[in-house]
PDB file of C-alpha atoms and ligand atoms in Angstrom:
ATOM      1  CA  MET A   1      50.969 152.442  69.604  1.00  0.00           C
ATOM      2  CA  LEU A   2      52.600 151.508  72.209  1.00  0.00           C
ATOM      3  CA  VAL A   3      54.450 152.366  75.143  1.00  0.00           C
ATOM      4  CA  ASP A   4      56.793 150.754  78.185  1.00  0.00           C
ATOM      5  CA  TYR A   5      57.133 153.406  80.310  1.00  0.00           C
ATOM      6  CA  HIS A   6      58.575 151.357  83.501  1.00  0.00           C
ATOM      7  CA  ILE A   7      61.387 150.842  83.163  1.00  0.00           C
ATOM      8  CA  HIS A   8      64.204 150.647  85.826  1.00  0.00           C
ATOM      9  CA  THR A   9      68.065 150.961  85.443  1.00  0.00           C
ATOM     10  CA  LYS A  10      71.090 149.549  86.889  1.00  0.00           C
ATOM     11  CA  GLU A  11      71.312 152.889  88.653  1.00  0.00           C
ATOM     12  CA  CYS A  12      68.559 151.949  91.230  1.00  0.00           C
ATOM     13  CA  GLY A  13      71.099 148.781  92.614  1.00  0.00           C
ATOM     14  CA  HIS A  14      68.563 146.292  91.891  1.00  0.00           C
ATOM     15  CA  ALA A  15      68.309 145.846  88.140  1.00  0.00           C
ATOM     16  CA  ARG A  16      70.509 144.553  85.440  1.00  0.00           C
ATOM     17  CA  GLY A  17      71.942 145.794  81.934  1.00  0.00           C
ATOM     18  CA  GLU A  18      73.102 149.110  80.689  1.00  0.00           C
ATOM     19  CA  MET A  19      71.046 152.340  79.746  1.00  0.00           C
ATOM     20  CA  PRO A  20      71.846 151.795  75.851  1.00  0.00           C
ATOM     21  CA  GLU A  21      70.912 148.281  75.853  1.00  0.00           C
ATOM     22  CA  TYR A  22      67.130 149.141  77.980  1.00  0.00           C
ATOM     23  CA  VAL A  23      67.104 151.565  74.047  1.00  0.00           C
ATOM     24  CA  GLU A  24      68.063 148.843  71.528  1.00  0.00           C
ATOM     25  CA  ALA A  25      65.787 146.470  73.396  1.00  0.00           C
ATOM     26  CA  ALA A  26      62.439 148.771  73.325  1.00  0.00           C
ATOM     27  CA  ILE A  27      63.802 149.846  69.166  1.00  0.00           C
ATOM     28  CA  ALA A  28      64.042 145.222  68.587  1.00  0.00           C
ATOM     29  CA  ARG A  29      60.955 145.166  69.852  1.00  0.00           C
ATOM     30  CA  GLY A  30      59.124 147.694  67.564  1.00  0.00           C
ATOM     31  CA  LEU A  31      58.228 150.193  70.478  1.00  0.00           C
ATOM     32  CA  PRO A  32      57.385 154.118  69.141  1.00  0.00           C
ATOM     33  CA  GLU A  33      58.225 155.359  72.279  1.00  0.00           C
ATOM     34  CA  MET A  34      59.453 154.020  75.776  1.00  0.00           C
ATOM     35  CA  GLY A  35      60.545 156.238  78.917  1.00  0.00           C
ATOM     36  CA  PHE A  36      62.488 155.436  81.682  1.00  0.00           C
ATOM     37  CA  SER A  37      61.123 155.581  85.033  1.00  0.00           C
ATOM     38  CA  ASP A  38      63.503 154.747  88.034  1.00  0.00           C
ATOM     39  CA  HIS A  39      63.124 154.882  91.752  1.00  0.00           C
ATOM     40  CA  MET A  40      63.296 158.136  92.475  1.00  0.00           C
ATOM     41  CA  PRO A  41      65.817 158.887  95.394  1.00  0.00           C
ATOM     42  CA  LEU A  42      63.431 160.535  98.140  1.00  0.00           C
ATOM     43  CA  PRO A  43      65.479 161.627 101.578  1.00  0.00           C
ATOM     44  CA  TYR A  44      62.437 160.535 104.119  1.00  0.00           C
ATOM     45  CA  LEU A  45      62.459 156.762 102.896  1.00  0.00           C
ATOM     46  CA  PRO A  46      63.716 154.473 105.536  1.00  0.00           C
ATOM     47  CA  LEU A  47      65.658 152.091 103.084  1.00  0.00           C
ATOM     48  CA  ASP A  48      69.722 151.132 101.727  1.00  0.00           C
ATOM     49  CA  GLU A  49      71.151 151.541  97.705  1.00  0.00           C
ATOM     50  CA  GLU A  50      69.613 147.828  97.521  1.00  0.00           C
ATOM     51  CA  TYR A  51      66.320 150.518  96.603  1.00  0.00           C
ATOM     52  CA  MET A  52      67.365 153.383  94.989  1.00  0.00           C
ATOM     53  CA  MET A  53      69.952 155.463  93.599  1.00  0.00           C
ATOM     54  CA  PRO A  54      71.915 158.030  96.198  1.00  0.00           C
ATOM     55  CA  THR A  55      70.535 161.415  95.593  1.00  0.00           C
ATOM     56  CA  ALA A  56      73.874 162.619  94.719  1.00  0.00           C
ATOM     57  CA  ARG A  57      73.667 160.004  91.020  1.00  0.00           C
ATOM     58  CA  PHE A  58      69.991 160.697  90.877  1.00  0.00           C
ATOM     59  CA  PRO A  59      71.359 164.509  87.989  1.00  0.00           C
ATOM     60  CA  GLU A  60      73.774 161.273  86.397  1.00  0.00           C
ATOM     61  CA  TYR A  61      70.774 159.979  85.261  1.00  0.00           C
ATOM     62  CA  LEU A  62      68.686 162.363  84.467  1.00  0.00           C
ATOM     63  CA  ALA A  63      72.026 163.579  82.263  1.00  0.00           C
ATOM     64  CA  GLU A  64      72.071 159.984  80.835  1.00  0.00           C
ATOM     65  CA  VAL A  65      68.439 160.085  79.704  1.00  0.00           C
ATOM     66  CA  ALA A  66      69.657 163.417  77.497  1.00  0.00           C
ATOM     67  CA  ARG A  67      72.084 161.737  76.126  1.00  0.00           C
ATOM     68  CA  LEU A  68      70.241 158.515  74.741  1.00  0.00           C
ATOM     69  CA  GLN A  69      67.555 161.257  73.424  1.00  0.00           C
ATOM     70  CA  GLU A  70      70.054 162.737  71.585  1.00  0.00           C
ATOM     71  CA  LYS A  71      71.787 159.242  70.725  1.00  0.00           C
ATOM     72  CA  TYR A  72      68.606 157.602  69.624  1.00  0.00           C
ATOM     73  CA  PRO A  73      66.483 159.660  67.436  1.00  0.00           C
ATOM     74  CA  ARG A  74      64.525 156.643  65.894  1.00  0.00           C
ATOM     75  CA  ILE A  75      62.605 156.265  69.234  1.00  0.00           C
ATOM     76  CA  ARG A  76      61.066 159.133  71.614  1.00  0.00           C
ATOM     77  CA  ILE A  77      62.648 158.036  75.082  1.00  0.00           C
ATOM     78  CA  ARG A  78      60.576 160.192  77.946  1.00  0.00           C
ATOM     79  CA  LEU A  79      62.046 160.865  81.195  1.00  0.00           C
ATOM     80  CA  GLY A  80      60.033 159.424  84.154  1.00  0.00           C
ATOM     81  CA  VAL A  81      60.531 158.649  87.728  1.00  0.00           C
ATOM     82  CA  GLU A  82      59.040 155.747  90.029  1.00  0.00           C
ATOM     83  CA  ALA A  83      58.194 157.990  93.514  1.00  0.00           C
ATOM     84  CA  ASP A  84      57.052 155.829  96.649  1.00  0.00           C
ATOM     85  CA  PHE A  85      53.594 157.423  98.351  1.00  0.00           C
ATOM     86  CA  ILE A  86      53.981 158.014 102.117  1.00  0.00           C
ATOM     87  CA  PRO A  87      51.408 159.466 104.004  1.00  0.00           C
ATOM     88  CA  GLY A  88      52.867 163.163 105.021  1.00  0.00           C
ATOM     89  CA  TYR A  89      55.052 163.910 102.661  1.00  0.00           C
ATOM     90  CA  THR A  90      52.901 165.124 100.255  1.00  0.00           C
ATOM     91  CA  GLU A  91      54.576 168.747 100.141  1.00  0.00           C
ATOM     92  CA  GLN A  92      58.197 167.315  99.947  1.00  0.00           C
ATOM     93  CA  LEU A  93      57.512 165.328  97.258  1.00  0.00           C
ATOM     94  CA  VAL A  94      56.019 168.154  95.191  1.00  0.00           C
ATOM     95  CA  GLN A  95      58.833 170.015  96.550  1.00  0.00           C
ATOM     96  CA  ILE A  96      61.579 167.898  94.990  1.00  0.00           C
ATOM     97  CA  LEU A  97      59.897 166.213  92.129  1.00  0.00           C
ATOM     98  CA  SER A  98      59.737 170.460  90.890  1.00  0.00           C
ATOM     99  CA  GLY A  99      63.389 170.382  89.969  1.00  0.00           C
ATOM    100  CA  TYR A 100      63.404 168.090  87.098  1.00  0.00           C
ATOM    101  CA  PRO A 101      62.405 168.725  83.769  1.00  0.00           C
ATOM    102  CA  LEU A 102      60.166 165.282  83.903  1.00  0.00           C
ATOM    103  CA  ASP A 103      57.596 163.562  81.637  1.00  0.00           C
ATOM    104  CA  TYR A 104      55.537 161.837  84.149  1.00  0.00           C
ATOM    105  CA  VAL A 105      55.931 160.584  87.221  1.00  0.00           C
ATOM    106  CA  TYR A 106      55.064 157.112  89.096  1.00  0.00           C
ATOM    107  CA  GLY A 107      53.099 157.018  91.894  1.00  0.00           C
ATOM    108  CA  SER A 108      53.887 153.246  93.796  1.00  0.00           C
ATOM    109  CA  VAL A 109      52.964 152.146  97.329  1.00  0.00           C
ATOM    110  CA  HIS A 110      55.390 149.797  98.407  1.00  0.00           C
ATOM    111  CA  PHE A 111      55.767 150.432 102.080  1.00  0.00           C
ATOM    112  CA  ILE A 112      52.617 150.186 104.319  1.00  0.00           C
ATOM    113  CA  ASP A 113      53.688 151.793 107.472  1.00  0.00           C
ATOM    114  CA  GLY A 114      57.288 151.868 106.917  1.00  0.00           C
ATOM    115  CA  TRP A 115      57.135 147.770 106.018  1.00  0.00           C
ATOM    116  CA  LEU A 116      58.104 147.054 102.249  1.00  0.00           C
ATOM    117  CA  HIS A 117      55.416 144.740 101.518  1.00  0.00           C
ATOM    118  CA  ASP A 118      56.458 143.927  98.020  1.00  0.00           C
ATOM    119  CA  ASP A 119      59.992 143.090  99.527  1.00  0.00           C
ATOM    120  CA  SER A 120      60.908 138.783  99.714  1.00  0.00           C
ATOM    121  CA  ARG A 121      62.937 139.239 102.515  1.00  0.00           C
ATOM    122  CA  PHE A 122      59.577 140.866 104.449  1.00  0.00           C
ATOM    123  CA  ILE A 123      57.311 138.281 103.071  1.00  0.00           C
ATOM    124  CA  ASP A 124      56.714 137.322 107.055  1.00  0.00           C
ATOM    125  CA  GLY A 125      54.483 140.722 107.318  1.00  0.00           C
ATOM    126  CA  TYR A 126      51.639 139.019 105.608  1.00  0.00           C
ATOM    127  CA  GLU A 127      50.876 136.866 108.048  1.00  0.00           C
ATOM    128  CA  ARG A 128      51.700 138.923 110.769  1.00  0.00           C
ATOM    129  CA  HIS A 129      49.155 141.808 110.289  1.00  0.00           C
ATOM    130  CA  GLY A 130      46.536 139.419 108.100  1.00  0.00           C
ATOM    131  CA  VAL A 131      46.570 139.127 104.590  1.00  0.00           C
ATOM    132  CA  ASP A 132      42.848 141.357 105.058  1.00  0.00           C
ATOM    133  CA  ASN A 133      44.536 143.891 106.875  1.00  0.00           C
ATOM    134  CA  VAL A 134      47.343 144.125 104.897  1.00  0.00           C
ATOM    135  CA  TYR A 135      45.095 144.807 101.450  1.00  0.00           C
ATOM    136  CA  ARG A 136      42.826 147.264 103.792  1.00  0.00           C
ATOM    137  CA  ASP A 137      46.214 148.927 104.208  1.00  0.00           C
ATOM    138  CA  TYR A 138      47.021 148.842 100.601  1.00  0.00           C
ATOM    139  CA  PHE A 139      44.777 149.811  99.381  1.00  0.00           C
ATOM    140  CA  ARG A 140      43.783 152.702 101.288  1.00  0.00           C
ATOM    141  CA  LEU A 141      46.891 153.810 100.818  1.00  0.00           C
ATOM    142  CA  VAL A 142      46.320 153.607  96.858  1.00  0.00           C
ATOM    143  CA  GLN A 143      43.757 156.193  97.170  1.00  0.00           C
ATOM    144  CA  GLY A 144      45.828 158.260  99.651  1.00  0.00           C
ATOM    145  CA  ALA A 145      47.965 158.554  96.794  1.00  0.00           C
ATOM    146  CA  ALA A 146      45.696 159.396  93.788  1.00  0.00           C
ATOM    147  CA  GLU A 147      43.737 161.760  96.739  1.00  0.00           C
ATOM    148  CA  SER A 148      47.267 163.616  96.865  1.00  0.00           C
ATOM    149  CA  GLY A 149      47.452 164.586  93.275  1.00  0.00           C
ATOM    150  CA  VAL A 150      50.665 164.266  93.096  1.00  0.00           C
ATOM    151  CA  PHE A 151      51.577 161.154  90.236  1.00  0.00           C
ATOM    152  CA  ASP A 152      50.305 161.572  86.724  1.00  0.00           C
ATOM    153  CA  ILE A 153      50.175 157.367  86.586  1.00  0.00           C
ATOM    154  CA  LEU A 154      49.329 154.932  89.534  1.00  0.00           C
ATOM    155  CA  SER A 155      52.339 151.971  89.403  1.00  0.00           C
ATOM    156  CA  HIS A 156      51.199 148.125  89.297  1.00  0.00           C
ATOM    157  CA  LEU A 157      47.436 148.795  91.368  1.00  0.00           C
ATOM    158  CA  ASP A 158      47.131 146.038  93.043  1.00  0.00           C
ATOM    159  CA  LEU A 159      50.840 144.780  93.853  1.00  0.00           C
ATOM    160  CA  VAL A 160      49.329 144.193  97.099  1.00  0.00           C
ATOM    161  CA  LYS A 161      48.250 140.762  95.073  1.00  0.00           C
ATOM    162  CA  LYS A 162      52.610 139.773  93.932  1.00  0.00           C
ATOM    163  CA  PHE A 163      53.126 137.147  96.483  1.00  0.00           C
ATOM    164  CA  GLY A 164      50.139 134.755  95.781  1.00  0.00           C
ATOM    165  CA  PHE A 165      48.358 135.875  99.371  1.00  0.00           C
ATOM    166  CA  ARG A 166      44.444 136.287  98.847  1.00  0.00           C
ATOM    167  CA  PRO A 167      42.185 137.921 100.607  1.00  0.00           C
ATOM    168  CA  GLN A 168      39.355 135.926 102.791  1.00  0.00           C
ATOM    169  CA  ARG A 169      36.954 138.777 102.863  1.00  0.00           C
ATOM    170  CA  ASP A 170      34.955 140.097  99.966  1.00  0.00           C
ATOM    171  CA  ILE A 171      37.251 142.915  98.865  1.00  0.00           C
ATOM    172  CA  ARG A 172      34.839 144.800  95.911  1.00  0.00           C
ATOM    173  CA  GLY A 173      33.806 147.792  97.992  1.00  0.00           C
ATOM    174  CA  LEU A 174      37.539 148.261  98.941  1.00  0.00           C
ATOM    175  CA  LEU A 175      38.275 148.200  95.083  1.00  0.00           C
ATOM    176  CA  GLU A 176      35.515 150.343  94.251  1.00  0.00           C
ATOM    177  CA  GLU A 177      36.242 152.780  96.546  1.00  0.00           C
ATOM    178  CA  THR A 178      39.802 153.131  95.223  1.00  0.00           C
ATOM    179  CA  VAL A 179      38.541 153.214  91.712  1.00  0.00           C
ATOM    180  CA  ALA A 180      36.281 156.404  93.283  1.00  0.00           C
ATOM    181  CA  ALA A 181      39.525 157.443  94.338  1.00  0.00           C
ATOM    182  CA  VAL A 182      41.514 157.431  91.133  1.00  0.00           C
ATOM    183  CA  ALA A 183      38.597 158.170  89.249  1.00  0.00           C
ATOM    184  CA  GLU A 184      38.133 161.420  91.141  1.00  0.00           C
ATOM    185  CA  SER A 185      41.743 162.323  90.977  1.00  0.00           C
ATOM    186  CA  GLY A 186      41.644 162.628  87.069  1.00  0.00           C
ATOM    187  CA  LYS A 187      44.721 160.495  86.799  1.00  0.00           C
ATOM    188  CA  CYS A 188      45.908 157.720  85.235  1.00  0.00           C
ATOM    189  CA  ILE A 189      46.980 154.427  85.846  1.00  0.00           C
ATOM    190  CA  GLU A 190      49.064 151.326  84.402  1.00  0.00           C
ATOM    191  CA  ILE A 191      48.448 148.234  83.138  1.00  0.00           C
ATOM    192  CA  ASN A 192      51.905 146.510  84.504  1.00  0.00           C
ATOM    193  CA  THR A 193      53.101 143.193  83.102  1.00  0.00           C
ATOM    194  CA  SER A 194      55.896 142.568  85.546  1.00  0.00           C
ATOM    195  CA  GLY A 195      53.325 140.475  87.753  1.00  0.00           C
ATOM    196  CA  LEU A 196      53.564 137.740  85.133  1.00  0.00           C
ATOM    197  CA  ARG A 197      56.556 137.409  86.507  1.00  0.00           C
ATOM    198  CA  LYS A 198      56.039 137.426  90.034  1.00  0.00           C
ATOM    199  CA  PRO A 199      54.301 134.399  92.006  1.00  0.00           C
ATOM    200  CA  VAL A 200      50.844 135.825  91.176  1.00  0.00           C
ATOM    201  CA  ARG A 201      51.669 135.628  87.856  1.00  0.00           C
ATOM    202  CA  GLU A 202      49.006 137.754  86.303  1.00  0.00           C
ATOM    203  CA  ILE A 203      48.951 141.354  85.076  1.00  0.00           C
ATOM    204  CA  TYR A 204      48.698 143.842  87.828  1.00  0.00           C
ATOM    205  CA  PRO A 205      45.367 145.491  87.910  1.00  0.00           C
ATOM    206  CA  GLY A 206      43.434 142.182  87.635  1.00  0.00           C
ATOM    207  CA  LYS A 207      40.769 141.889  85.394  1.00  0.00           C
ATOM    208  CA  GLU A 208      38.128 142.526  87.965  1.00  0.00           C
ATOM    209  CA  LEU A 209      39.810 145.752  88.484  1.00  0.00           C
ATOM    210  CA  LEU A 210      40.732 146.835  85.039  1.00  0.00           C
ATOM    211  CA  GLU A 211      36.819 146.353  84.135  1.00  0.00           C
ATOM    212  CA  LEU A 212      36.077 149.077  87.518  1.00  0.00           C
ATOM    213  CA  LEU A 213      38.556 150.998  85.636  1.00  0.00           C
ATOM    214  CA  PHE A 214      37.716 150.916  82.624  1.00  0.00           C
ATOM    215  CA  GLY A 215      34.075 151.657  83.991  1.00  0.00           C
ATOM    216  CA  ALA A 216      34.851 154.919  86.063  1.00  0.00           C
ATOM    217  CA  ASN A 217      36.512 155.808  82.723  1.00  0.00           C
ATOM    218  CA  VAL A 218      40.689 155.581  84.185  1.00  0.00           C
ATOM    219  CA  PRO A 219      42.773 156.242  81.537  1.00  0.00           C
ATOM    220  CA  VAL A 220      45.647 153.930  81.500  1.00  0.00           C
ATOM    221  CA  THR A 221      49.156 153.510  79.753  1.00  0.00           C
ATOM    222  CA  LEU A 222      51.970 150.395  79.866  1.00  0.00           C
ATOM    223  CA  GLY A 223      55.089 149.538  81.916  1.00  0.00           C
ATOM    224  CA  SER A 224      56.670 146.289  81.798  1.00  0.00           C
ATOM    225  CA  ASP A 225      58.380 147.705  85.297  1.00  0.00           C
ATOM    226  CA  ALA A 226      61.301 146.163  83.977  1.00  0.00           C
ATOM    227  CA  HIS A 227      64.588 145.363  85.711  1.00  0.00           C
ATOM    228  CA  ALA A 228      66.282 143.855  82.695  1.00  0.00           C
ATOM    229  CA  PRO A 229      67.164 144.773  79.165  1.00  0.00           C
ATOM    230  CA  GLU A 230      65.440 141.783  78.188  1.00  0.00           C
ATOM    231  CA  GLU A 231      61.941 142.277  80.254  1.00  0.00           C
ATOM    232  CA  VAL A 232      61.372 145.433  78.251  1.00  0.00           C
ATOM    233  CA  ALA A 233      57.850 145.368  76.630  1.00  0.00           C
ATOM    234  CA  GLY A 234      57.629 141.574  77.982  1.00  0.00           C
ATOM    235  CA  ASP A 235      54.440 140.498  78.048  1.00  0.00           C
ATOM    236  CA  PHE A 236      52.606 143.265  76.066  1.00  0.00           C
ATOM    237  CA  ASP A 237      51.241 140.840  73.980  1.00  0.00           C
ATOM    238  CA  GLN A 238      48.829 139.655  76.723  1.00  0.00           C
ATOM    239  CA  ALA A 239      48.334 143.347  77.830  1.00  0.00           C
ATOM    240  CA  VAL A 240      46.968 144.838  75.347  1.00  0.00           C
ATOM    241  CA  ALA A 241      44.781 141.042  74.794  1.00  0.00           C
ATOM    242  CA  LEU A 242      43.667 142.273  78.333  1.00  0.00           C
ATOM    243  CA  LEU A 243      42.839 146.075  77.630  1.00  0.00           C
ATOM    244  CA  ARG A 244      41.098 145.263  74.320  1.00  0.00           C
ATOM    245  CA  ARG A 245      39.095 142.784  76.207  1.00  0.00           C
ATOM    246  CA  VAL A 246      38.080 144.870  79.067  1.00  0.00           C
ATOM    247  CA  GLY A 247      37.511 147.844  76.189  1.00  0.00           C
ATOM    248  CA  TYR A 248      39.882 149.933  75.564  1.00  0.00           C
ATOM    249  CA  ARG A 249      41.293 151.625  73.024  1.00  0.00           C
ATOM    250  CA  LYS A 250      43.922 154.537  73.965  1.00  0.00           C
ATOM    251  CA  ILE A 251      46.703 154.478  75.819  1.00  0.00           C
ATOM    252  CA  ALA A 252      47.827 157.450  77.479  1.00  0.00           C
ATOM    253  CA  THR A 253      51.121 158.724  76.529  1.00  0.00           C
ATOM    254  CA  PHE A 254      52.760 161.593  78.621  1.00  0.00           C
ATOM    255  CA  ARG A 255      55.001 164.729  77.783  1.00  0.00           C
ATOM    256  CA  LYS A 256      56.492 167.526  80.150  1.00  0.00           C
ATOM    257  CA  ARG A 257      53.844 166.005  82.557  1.00  0.00           C
ATOM    258  CA  GLN A 258      50.446 166.791  80.100  1.00  0.00           C
ATOM    259  CA  ARG A 259      48.987 163.489  79.147  1.00  0.00           C
ATOM    260  CA  TYR A 260      47.604 162.661  75.731  1.00  0.00           C
ATOM    261  CA  LEU A 261      45.752 159.556  74.349  1.00  0.00           C
ATOM    262  CA  VAL A 262      46.623 157.699  71.735  1.00  0.00           C
ATOM    263  CA  ASP A 263      45.222 155.103  70.183  1.00  0.00           C
ATOM    264  CA  LEU A 264      45.759 151.749  70.931  1.00  0.00           C
TER     265      LEU A 264
HETATM  266 ZN1   ZN B   1      62.800 148.430  91.482  1.00  0.00          ZN
HETATM  267 FE1   FE B   2      56.478 149.462  92.241  1.00  0.00          FE
HETATM  268 FE1   FE B   3      59.056 149.965  89.160  1.00  0.00          FE
HETATM  269 ZN1   ZN B   4      57.135 149.494  90.080  1.00  0.00          ZN
END
């Protein structure tokens, strides 16, 4: 069974299409289950409405998901969010999340010390900081996100490769440390196909990292990171092939922040 848990909406300001169109796309692709996971508005992020919906719009997002659950009994629709990990704000985040009936929470490292490293407008940061340093800082933050225990699923685990910048030094140790932190946390990761649509042209996480995760018994779920209806379940054939090649036979699903494993 396949799910697509990483789906955005135009509420966030940088996606398009109406929410029902995403549901219809998921049904057309034969998914029994999907989930919306729009960017969670967080008051402490150094950002504007090009990145996330205003907090005042968030109840409307929740209500629309509830309406769609009623309207489309043919598919299970879960309610998720994608929340940024910012060190020092864990308690505040837990507090904010506790106010909503979420099925799952994605944790993402989009910011390295205030720098939005996955936004092409700020791509000069890779040169300014040095790619090796960026990789180190990025994966330390991912470890922090895992250790925080707040997130059910860690998103696009090696997002830092998005623009194709590769480290000079061997990062095997850094990846092993990261996998150990994730395994220790008991949380889940996702296989995210959006990297195939980005300059790196590679699924997140890459095969080497995914093999380490499988070796450490870290469960995995699936997401397309759709920002348009036609991206729903995009390239899932490649994701499934990679999962199987690495050894995965189950995927994780979520309901009310409880995890279940189902056959792939
Ligand atoms: Zn987005
Ligand atoms: Fe993200
Ligand atoms: Fe996303
Ligand atoms: Zn994402």
